[in-house]
PDB file of C-alpha atoms in Angstrom:
ATOM      1  CA  VAL A   1      -9.942   6.523  -0.570  1.00 96.00           C
ATOM      2  CA  LEU A   2      -7.995   4.157  -2.623  1.00 97.00           C
ATOM      3  CA  LEU A   3      -8.714   1.479  -5.383  1.00 97.00           C
ATOM      4  CA  ASN A   4      -6.343  -0.905  -7.103  1.00 97.00           C
ATOM      5  CA  ALA A   5      -5.713  -0.975 -10.779  1.00 97.00           C
ATOM      6  CA  PRO A   6      -6.534  -4.236 -12.319  1.00 96.00           C
ATOM      7  CA  PRO A   7      -4.189  -7.098 -11.445  1.00 96.00           C
ATOM      8  CA  GLY A   8      -4.146  -8.689 -14.831  1.00 95.00           C
ATOM      9  CA  ASP A   9      -4.902 -12.318 -15.457  1.00 93.00           C
ATOM     10  CA  ARG A  10      -5.410 -14.110 -12.361  1.00 91.00           C
ATOM     11  CA  GLU A  11      -5.638 -17.490 -14.034  1.00 91.00           C
ATOM     12  CA  ARG A  12      -2.056 -16.976 -15.279  1.00 91.00           C
ATOM     13  CA  GLY A  13      -0.908 -15.972 -11.739  1.00 92.00           C
ATOM     14  CA  GLU A  14      -0.667 -12.250 -12.448  1.00 95.00           C
ATOM     15  CA  MET A  15      -0.842  -9.822  -9.313  1.00 96.00           C
ATOM     16  CA  GLY A  16      -0.231  -6.482 -11.066  1.00 97.00           C
ATOM     17  CA  LEU A  17       1.407  -5.668 -14.247  1.00 98.00           C
ATOM     18  CA  GLY A  18       3.529  -2.634 -13.544  1.00 98.00           C
ATOM     19  CA  ALA A  19       6.894  -4.290 -13.595  1.00 98.00           C
ATOM     20  CA  VAL A  20       6.206  -7.198 -15.857  1.00 97.00           C
ATOM     21  CA  PRO A  21       8.094  -6.819 -18.980  1.00 97.00           C
ATOM     22  CA  GLY A  22       5.911  -7.352 -22.263  1.00 96.00           C
ATOM     23  CA  ARG A  23       2.666  -6.483 -20.487  1.00 96.00           C
ATOM     24  CA  GLN A  24       2.933  -2.493 -20.946  1.00 97.00           C
ATOM     25  CA  ASP A  25      -0.209  -2.333 -23.321  1.00 97.00           C
ATOM     26  CA  ALA A  26      -2.214  -4.321 -20.837  1.00 97.00           C
ATOM     27  CA  PHE A  27      -0.813  -2.183 -17.955  1.00 98.00           C
ATOM     28  CA  ARG A  28      -2.044   1.013 -19.858  1.00 98.00           C
ATOM     29  CA  ARG A  29      -5.393  -0.361 -20.597  1.00 98.00           C
ATOM     30  CA  GLY A  30      -5.745  -1.242 -16.906  1.00 98.00           C
ATOM     31  CA  LEU A  31      -4.855   1.989 -15.892  1.00 98.00           C
ATOM     32  CA  ALA A  32      -7.308   3.595 -18.093  1.00 98.00           C
ATOM     33  CA  GLU A  33     -10.255   1.366 -16.780  1.00 98.00           C
ATOM     34  CA  ALA A  34      -8.942   2.206 -13.092  1.00 98.00           C
ATOM     35  CA  VAL A  35      -9.093   5.942 -13.745  1.00 98.00           C
ATOM     36  CA  GLN A  36     -12.796   5.521 -15.079  1.00 98.00           C
ATOM     37  CA  TYR A  37     -13.741   3.921 -11.762  1.00 98.00           C
ATOM     38  CA  ALA A  38     -11.853   6.343  -9.677  1.00 98.00           C
ATOM     39  CA  ARG A  39     -13.409   9.460 -11.701  1.00 98.00           C
ATOM     40  CA  ALA A  40     -17.060   7.721 -11.066  1.00 98.00           C
ATOM     41  CA  VAL A  41     -16.697   7.401  -7.382  1.00 98.00           C
ATOM     42  CA  GLY A  42     -14.388  10.390  -6.592  1.00 98.00           C
ATOM     43  CA  CYS A  43     -11.323   8.309  -5.558  1.00 98.00           C
ATOM     44  CA  PRO A  44      -8.079  10.302  -5.625  1.00 98.00           C
ATOM     45  CA  ARG A  45      -5.660   7.498  -5.370  1.00 98.00           C
ATOM     46  CA  ILE A  46      -4.860   4.377  -7.480  1.00 98.00           C
ATOM     47  CA  HIS A  47      -2.551   1.604  -6.340  1.00 98.00           C
ATOM     48  CA  LEU A  48      -0.236   0.562  -9.076  1.00 98.00           C
ATOM     49  CA  MET A  49       0.496  -3.096  -8.559  1.00 98.00           C
ATOM     50  CA  ALA A  50       4.181  -4.112  -9.589  1.00 98.00           C
ATOM     51  CA  GLY A  51       3.426  -7.778 -10.223  1.00 98.00           C
ATOM     52  CA  ARG A  52       5.383 -10.964  -9.873  1.00 98.00           C
ATOM     53  CA  VAL A  53       8.722 -12.306 -10.934  1.00 97.00           C
ATOM     54  CA  PRO A  54       7.899 -14.723 -13.815  1.00 94.00           C
ATOM     55  CA  GLN A  55       7.538 -18.327 -12.727  1.00 92.00           C
ATOM     56  CA  GLY A  56      10.721 -20.125 -13.006  1.00 93.00           C
ATOM     57  CA  ALA A  57      12.862 -17.053 -13.189  1.00 95.00           C
ATOM     58  CA  GLU A  58      15.600 -16.064 -10.719  1.00 96.00           C
ATOM     59  CA  ARG A  59      14.722 -12.659  -9.199  1.00 96.00           C
ATOM     60  CA  ALA A  60      18.353 -11.295  -9.456  1.00 96.00           C
ATOM     61  CA  ALA A  61      18.361 -12.314 -12.996  1.00 97.00           C
ATOM     62  CA  VAL A  62      15.211 -10.199 -14.102  1.00 97.00           C
ATOM     63  CA  ALA A  63      15.295  -7.446 -11.521  1.00 97.00           C
ATOM     64  CA  ASP A  64      16.945  -4.816 -13.870  1.00 98.00           C
ATOM     65  CA  GLU A  65      14.565  -5.385 -16.789  1.00 98.00           C
ATOM     66  CA  MET A  66      11.564  -5.427 -14.246  1.00 98.00           C
ATOM     67  CA  GLU A  67      12.602  -2.315 -12.726  1.00 98.00           C
ATOM     68  CA  ALA A  68      13.180  -0.575 -15.952  1.00 98.00           C
ATOM     69  CA  THR A  69       9.737  -1.721 -17.003  1.00 98.00           C
ATOM     70  CA  PHE A  70       8.303  -0.447 -13.736  1.00 98.00           C
ATOM     71  CA  ILE A  71       9.758   2.986 -14.191  1.00 98.00           C
ATOM     72  CA  GLU A  72       8.538   3.174 -17.818  1.00 98.00           C
ATOM     73  CA  ASN A  73       5.006   2.399 -16.695  1.00 98.00           C
ATOM     74  CA  LEU A  74       5.253   4.690 -13.767  1.00 98.00           C
ATOM     75  CA  ARG A  75       5.949   7.691 -15.723  1.00 98.00           C
ATOM     76  CA  HIS A  76       3.126   6.888 -18.088  1.00 98.00           C
ATOM     77  CA  ALA A  77       0.863   6.583 -15.220  1.00 98.00           C
ATOM     78  CA  ALA A  78       1.915   9.784 -13.448  1.00 98.00           C
ATOM     79  CA  ASP A  79       1.215  11.642 -16.760  1.00 98.00           C
ATOM     80  CA  VAL A  80      -2.208  10.154 -16.986  1.00 98.00           C
ATOM     81  CA  LEU A  81      -3.119  10.570 -13.435  1.00 98.00           C
ATOM     82  CA  ALA A  82      -1.847  14.157 -13.326  1.00 98.00           C
ATOM     83  CA  GLN A  83      -4.573  15.108 -15.866  1.00 98.00           C
ATOM     84  CA  GLU A  84      -7.159  13.802 -13.413  1.00 98.00           C
ATOM     85  CA  ASP A  85      -5.550  15.254 -10.152  1.00 98.00           C
ATOM     86  CA  MET A  86      -5.099  11.878  -8.918  1.00 98.00           C
ATOM     87  CA  VAL A  87      -2.072  10.076  -7.146  1.00 98.00           C
ATOM     88  CA  GLY A  88      -0.555   6.857  -7.974  1.00 98.00           C
ATOM     89  CA  LEU A  89       0.706   4.592  -5.268  1.00 98.00           C
ATOM     90  CA  VAL A  90       3.254   1.633  -4.943  1.00 98.00           C
ATOM     91  CA  GLU A  91       3.027  -0.740  -2.209  1.00 98.00           C
ATOM     92  CA  PRO A  92       5.903  -3.165  -1.174  1.00 98.00           C
ATOM     93  CA  ILE A  93       4.535  -6.608  -0.352  1.00 98.00           C
ATOM     94  CA  ASN A  94       6.537  -8.979   1.736  1.00 98.00           C
ATOM     95  CA  SER A  95       8.039 -11.922  -0.038  1.00 96.00           C
ATOM     96  CA  ARG A  96       8.734 -13.957   3.247  1.00 96.00           C
ATOM     97  CA  ILE A  97       5.060 -14.755   3.877  1.00 95.00           C
ATOM     98  CA  THR A  98       2.498 -13.228   1.650  1.00 96.00           C
ATOM     99  CA  ASP A  99       3.824 -13.404  -1.997  1.00 97.00           C
ATOM    100  CA  PRO A 100       7.299 -14.987  -2.414  1.00 97.00           C
ATOM    101  CA  ARG A 101       7.557 -13.840  -6.075  1.00 97.00           C
ATOM    102  CA  TYR A 102       6.308 -10.136  -5.755  1.00 98.00           C
ATOM    103  CA  PHE A 103       8.623  -7.934  -7.298  1.00 98.00           C
ATOM    104  CA  LEU A 104       8.505  -4.952  -4.975  1.00 98.00           C
ATOM    105  CA  ASN A 105       9.210  -6.198  -1.368  1.00 97.00           C
ATOM    106  CA  THR A 106      10.720  -3.325   0.750  1.00 97.00           C
ATOM    107  CA  PRO A 107      10.106   0.221   1.204  1.00 97.00           C
ATOM    108  CA  HIS A 108      13.713   0.952   0.415  1.00 97.00           C
ATOM    109  CA  GLN A 109      13.434  -0.584  -3.014  1.00 98.00           C
ATOM    110  CA  ALA A 110      10.033   1.274  -3.595  1.00 98.00           C
ATOM    111  CA  VAL A 111      11.543   4.545  -2.517  1.00 98.00           C
ATOM    112  CA  ALA A 112      14.579   4.177  -4.710  1.00 98.00           C
ATOM    113  CA  ILE A 113      12.249   3.520  -7.675  1.00 98.00           C
ATOM    114  CA  LEU A 114       9.921   6.472  -6.935  1.00 98.00           C
ATOM    115  CA  GLU A 115      13.226   8.707  -6.748  1.00 98.00           C
ATOM    116  CA  LYS A 116      14.302   7.401 -10.182  1.00 98.00           C
ATOM    117  CA  VAL A 117      10.712   8.028 -11.632  1.00 98.00           C
ATOM    118  CA  GLY A 118      10.795  11.594  -9.885  1.00 97.00           C
ATOM    119  CA  ARG A 119       7.065  12.519 -10.312  1.00 98.00           C
ATOM    120  CA  PRO A 120       5.410  14.283  -7.438  1.00 98.00           C
ATOM    121  CA  ASN A 121       2.113  12.669  -7.812  1.00 98.00           C
ATOM    122  CA  LEU A 122       3.501   9.037  -7.226  1.00 98.00           C
ATOM    123  CA  LYS A 123       3.766   8.067  -3.511  1.00 98.00           C
ATOM    124  CA  LEU A 124       4.648   5.099  -1.184  1.00 98.00           C
ATOM    125  CA  GLN A 125       1.684   3.068   0.125  1.00 98.00           C
ATOM    126  CA  LEU A 126       3.204   1.828   3.223  1.00 98.00           C
ATOM    127  CA  ASP A 127       1.623  -1.411   4.748  1.00 98.00           C
ATOM    128  CA  LEU A 128       3.211  -1.685   8.323  1.00 98.00           C
ATOM    129  CA  PHE A 129       2.351  -5.475   8.154  1.00 98.00           C
ATOM    130  CA  HIS A 130       4.662  -6.016   5.100  1.00 98.00           C
ATOM    131  CA  CYS A 131       7.235  -3.503   6.349  1.00 98.00           C
ATOM    132  CA  GLN A 132       7.672  -4.907   9.843  1.00 98.00           C
ATOM    133  CA  ILE A 133       8.181  -8.564   8.267  1.00 98.00           C
ATOM    134  CA  MET A 134      10.659  -7.437   5.740  1.00 97.00           C
ATOM    135  CA  ASP A 135      12.747  -4.670   7.520  1.00 95.00           C
ATOM    136  CA  GLY A 136      11.186  -3.879  10.954  1.00 95.00           C
ATOM    137  CA  ASN A 137      12.644  -0.521  12.237  1.00 96.00           C
ATOM    138  CA  LEU A 138       9.127   0.961  11.720  1.00 97.00           C
ATOM    139  CA  SER A 139       9.808   4.122  13.785  1.00 98.00           C
ATOM    140  CA  ARG A 140      12.940   5.284  11.538  1.00 97.00           C
ATOM    141  CA  ASN A 141      11.158   4.180   8.244  1.00 97.00           C
ATOM    142  CA  LEU A 142       8.214   6.316   9.201  1.00 98.00           C
ATOM    143  CA  GLU A 143      10.359   9.239   9.993  1.00 98.00           C
ATOM    144  CA  MET A 144      12.593   8.828   6.941  1.00 97.00           C
ATOM    145  CA  TYR A 145       9.905   8.237   4.308  1.00 98.00           C
ATOM    146  CA  LEU A 146       7.104  10.508   5.598  1.00 97.00           C
ATOM    147  CA  PRO A 147       7.402  13.045   2.617  1.00 96.00           C
ATOM    148  CA  LEU A 148       6.896  10.135   0.243  1.00 97.00           C
ATOM    149  CA  ILE A 149       4.059   8.385   1.917  1.00 98.00           C
ATOM    150  CA  GLY A 150       0.759   8.696   0.457  1.00 98.00           C
ATOM    151  CA  HIS A 151      -1.334   6.119   2.279  1.00 98.00           C
ATOM    152  CA  ILE A 152      -0.650   3.838   5.348  1.00 98.00           C
ATOM    153  CA  GLN A 153      -2.160   0.478   5.867  1.00 98.00           C
ATOM    154  CA  ILE A 154      -2.083  -1.461   9.197  1.00 98.00           C
ATOM    155  CA  ALA A 155      -2.406  -5.144  10.591  1.00 98.00           C
ATOM    156  CA  GLN A 156      -0.876  -6.902  13.466  1.00 98.00           C
ATOM    157  CA  VAL A 157       2.081  -9.076  12.867  1.00 98.00           C
ATOM    158  CA  PRO A 158       2.165 -12.043  12.348  1.00 96.00           C
ATOM    159  CA  GLY A 159      -1.516 -12.983  12.334  1.00 95.00           C
ATOM    160  CA  ARG A 160      -2.772  -9.977  10.216  1.00 96.00           C
ATOM    161  CA  HIS A 161      -5.643  -9.371  12.518  1.00 95.00           C
ATOM    162  CA  GLU A 162      -6.837  -6.173  14.392  1.00 96.00           C
ATOM    163  CA  PRO A 163      -4.130  -4.009  15.902  1.00 96.00           C
ATOM    164  CA  ASP A 164      -5.096  -4.939  19.356  1.00 94.00           C
ATOM    165  CA  SER A 165      -4.630  -8.672  18.776  1.00 94.00           C
ATOM    166  CA  PRO A 166      -1.658 -10.509  20.137  1.00 96.00           C
ATOM    167  CA  GLY A 167       1.591  -9.742  18.024  1.00 97.00           C
ATOM    168  CA  GLU A 168       4.758  -7.757  17.733  1.00 97.00           C
ATOM    169  CA  LEU A 169       3.572  -4.258  17.129  1.00 98.00           C
ATOM    170  CA  ASN A 170       2.677  -1.584  19.488  1.00 97.00           C
ATOM    171  CA  PHE A 171       0.064   0.423  17.595  1.00 96.00           C
ATOM    172  CA  PRO A 172      -0.895   3.084  20.268  1.00 94.00           C
ATOM    173  CA  TYR A 173       2.897   3.940  20.123  1.00 96.00           C
ATOM    174  CA  ILE A 174       2.760   4.058  16.279  1.00 97.00           C
ATOM    175  CA  PHE A 175      -0.364   6.002  16.150  1.00 95.00           C
ATOM    176  CA  LYS A 176       1.107   8.849  18.433  1.00 94.00           C
ATOM    177  CA  LEU A 177       4.356   8.774  16.255  1.00 97.00           C
ATOM    178  CA  LEU A 178       2.232   9.439  13.122  1.00 97.00           C
ATOM    179  CA  GLU A 179       0.467  12.347  14.983  1.00 95.00           C
ATOM    180  CA  SER A 180       3.794  13.791  16.131  1.00 97.00           C
ATOM    181  CA  LEU A 181       5.270  13.474  12.479  1.00 97.00           C
ATOM    182  CA  GLY A 182       2.330  15.550  11.283  1.00 97.00           C
ATOM    183  CA  TYR A 183       0.927  12.749   9.146  1.00 97.00           C
ATOM    184  CA  THR A 184      -2.465  13.709   7.887  1.00 95.00           C
ATOM    185  CA  GLY A 185      -3.394  11.034   5.528  1.00 96.00           C
ATOM    186  CA  TYR A 186      -5.655   7.990   5.802  1.00 97.00           C
ATOM    187  CA  VAL A 187      -4.766   4.757   7.716  1.00 97.00           C
ATOM    188  CA  GLY A 188      -6.289   1.781   6.078  1.00 96.00           C
ATOM    189  CA  CYS A 189      -7.429  -1.387   8.021  1.00 95.00           C
ATOM    190  CA  GLU A 190      -6.173  -4.007   6.097  1.00 95.00           C
ATOM    191  CA  TYR A 191      -6.598  -7.028   8.181  1.00 95.00           C
ATOM    192  CA  ALA A 192      -8.504 -10.107   8.480  1.00 93.00           C
ATOM    193  CA  PRO A 193     -11.202  -9.383  11.178  1.00 90.00           C
ATOM    194  CA  LYS A 194     -11.885 -12.306  13.766  1.00 84.00           C
ATOM    195  CA  GLY A 195     -15.386 -11.410  13.850  1.00 86.00           C
ATOM    196  CA  ASP A 196     -17.684  -8.835  12.110  1.00 87.00           C
ATOM    197  CA  THR A 197     -16.404  -5.506  11.081  1.00 86.00           C
ATOM    198  CA  VAL A 198     -18.052  -3.350  13.707  1.00 87.00           C
ATOM    199  CA  GLU A 199     -17.029  -5.720  16.507  1.00 86.00           C
ATOM    200  CA  GLY A 200     -13.530  -5.772  15.020  1.00 87.00           C
ATOM    201  CA  LEU A 201     -13.275  -1.979  15.254  1.00 91.00           C
ATOM    202  CA  GLY A 202     -13.609  -2.115  19.043  1.00 91.00           C
ATOM    203  CA  TRP A 203      -9.779  -1.396  19.010  1.00 93.00           C
ATOM    204  CA  LEU A 204     -10.391   2.030  17.800  1.00 92.00           C
ATOM    205  CA  ARG A 205     -12.917   2.872  20.178  1.00 90.00           C
ATOM    206  CA  SER A 206     -10.717   1.903  22.993  1.00 89.00           C
ATOM    207  CA  TYR A 207      -7.869   3.987  21.405  1.00 89.00           C
ATOM    208  CA  TRP A 208     -10.012   7.033  21.109  1.00 89.00           C
ATOM    209  CA  GLU A 209     -11.165   6.723  24.765  1.00 90.00           C
ATOM    210  CA  SER A 210      -7.407   6.430  25.834  1.00 88.00           C
ATOM    211  CA  ARG A 211      -6.803   9.629  24.298  1.00 86.00           C
ATOM    212  CA  GLY A 212      -9.694  11.368  25.650  1.00 88.00           C
ATOM    213  CA  LEU A 213     -11.563  11.466  22.380  1.00 84.00           C
ATOM    214  CA  LYS A 214     -15.339  10.817  21.750  1.00 78.00           C
ATOM    215  CA  PRO A 215     -15.910   7.897  19.311  1.00 70.00           C
ATOM    216  CA  GLY A 216     -17.887   8.272  16.185  1.00 62.00           C
ATOM    217  CA  GLY A 217     -19.002  11.446  14.324  1.00 48.00           C
ATOM    218  CA  PRO A 218     -22.160  12.511  12.574  1.00 42.00           C
ATOM    219  CA  ARG A 219     -23.192   8.869  11.943  1.00 41.00           C
ATOM    220  CA  LYS A 220     -23.158   6.063  14.060  1.00 41.00           C
ATOM    221  CA  ALA A 221     -20.434   3.321  13.399  1.00 38.00           C
ATOM    222  CA  THR A 222     -23.335   0.797  12.630  1.00 36.00           C
ATOM    223  CA  GLU A 223     -24.877   2.752   9.799  1.00 34.00           C
TER     224      GLU A 223
END
């Protein structure tokens, strides 16, 4: 469904290269590698990570240069991915808990950049965990940005566990809202399960049952 482009040099603290000035060549090499993997496994979406504000730099002081770099790299990525019939995704990651130095941290910032890039095969990867922490207002954000959303991820706030764990978000309401809005994409479960994966998916079986649906499909969940 989705894979990440290479994050760069982890030992140097890199977490993506898309918006990092001076690392354009490395971003392009990483993109080419990601496309090879995506082509091999039939994956149509690649997350193009923005990267972090340089250590010791003030966010406001480098914001314009980082945005310009990101726009340049995203336009290049859009051209490359269009040849493969693939979609590039950008994901805001909250800077309050998860990554204080991550450049792209709100859906509004991400959408503004996507509109400046202006390519139809670049979309918003909206993780509701990050969105709730940075902005809240999930219903309105989903309604407003639905045309640009290419993938959704979920986790309960603040613990980042299963959707039915204690927390702030009413996921049955959110799922019904997505259905009413006509969202037909995937919902990725990007959370830390309290137990094993199958046990942790009990919330999904319960949700299906609450909607009168039969859990499972052609294969058992344990396969």
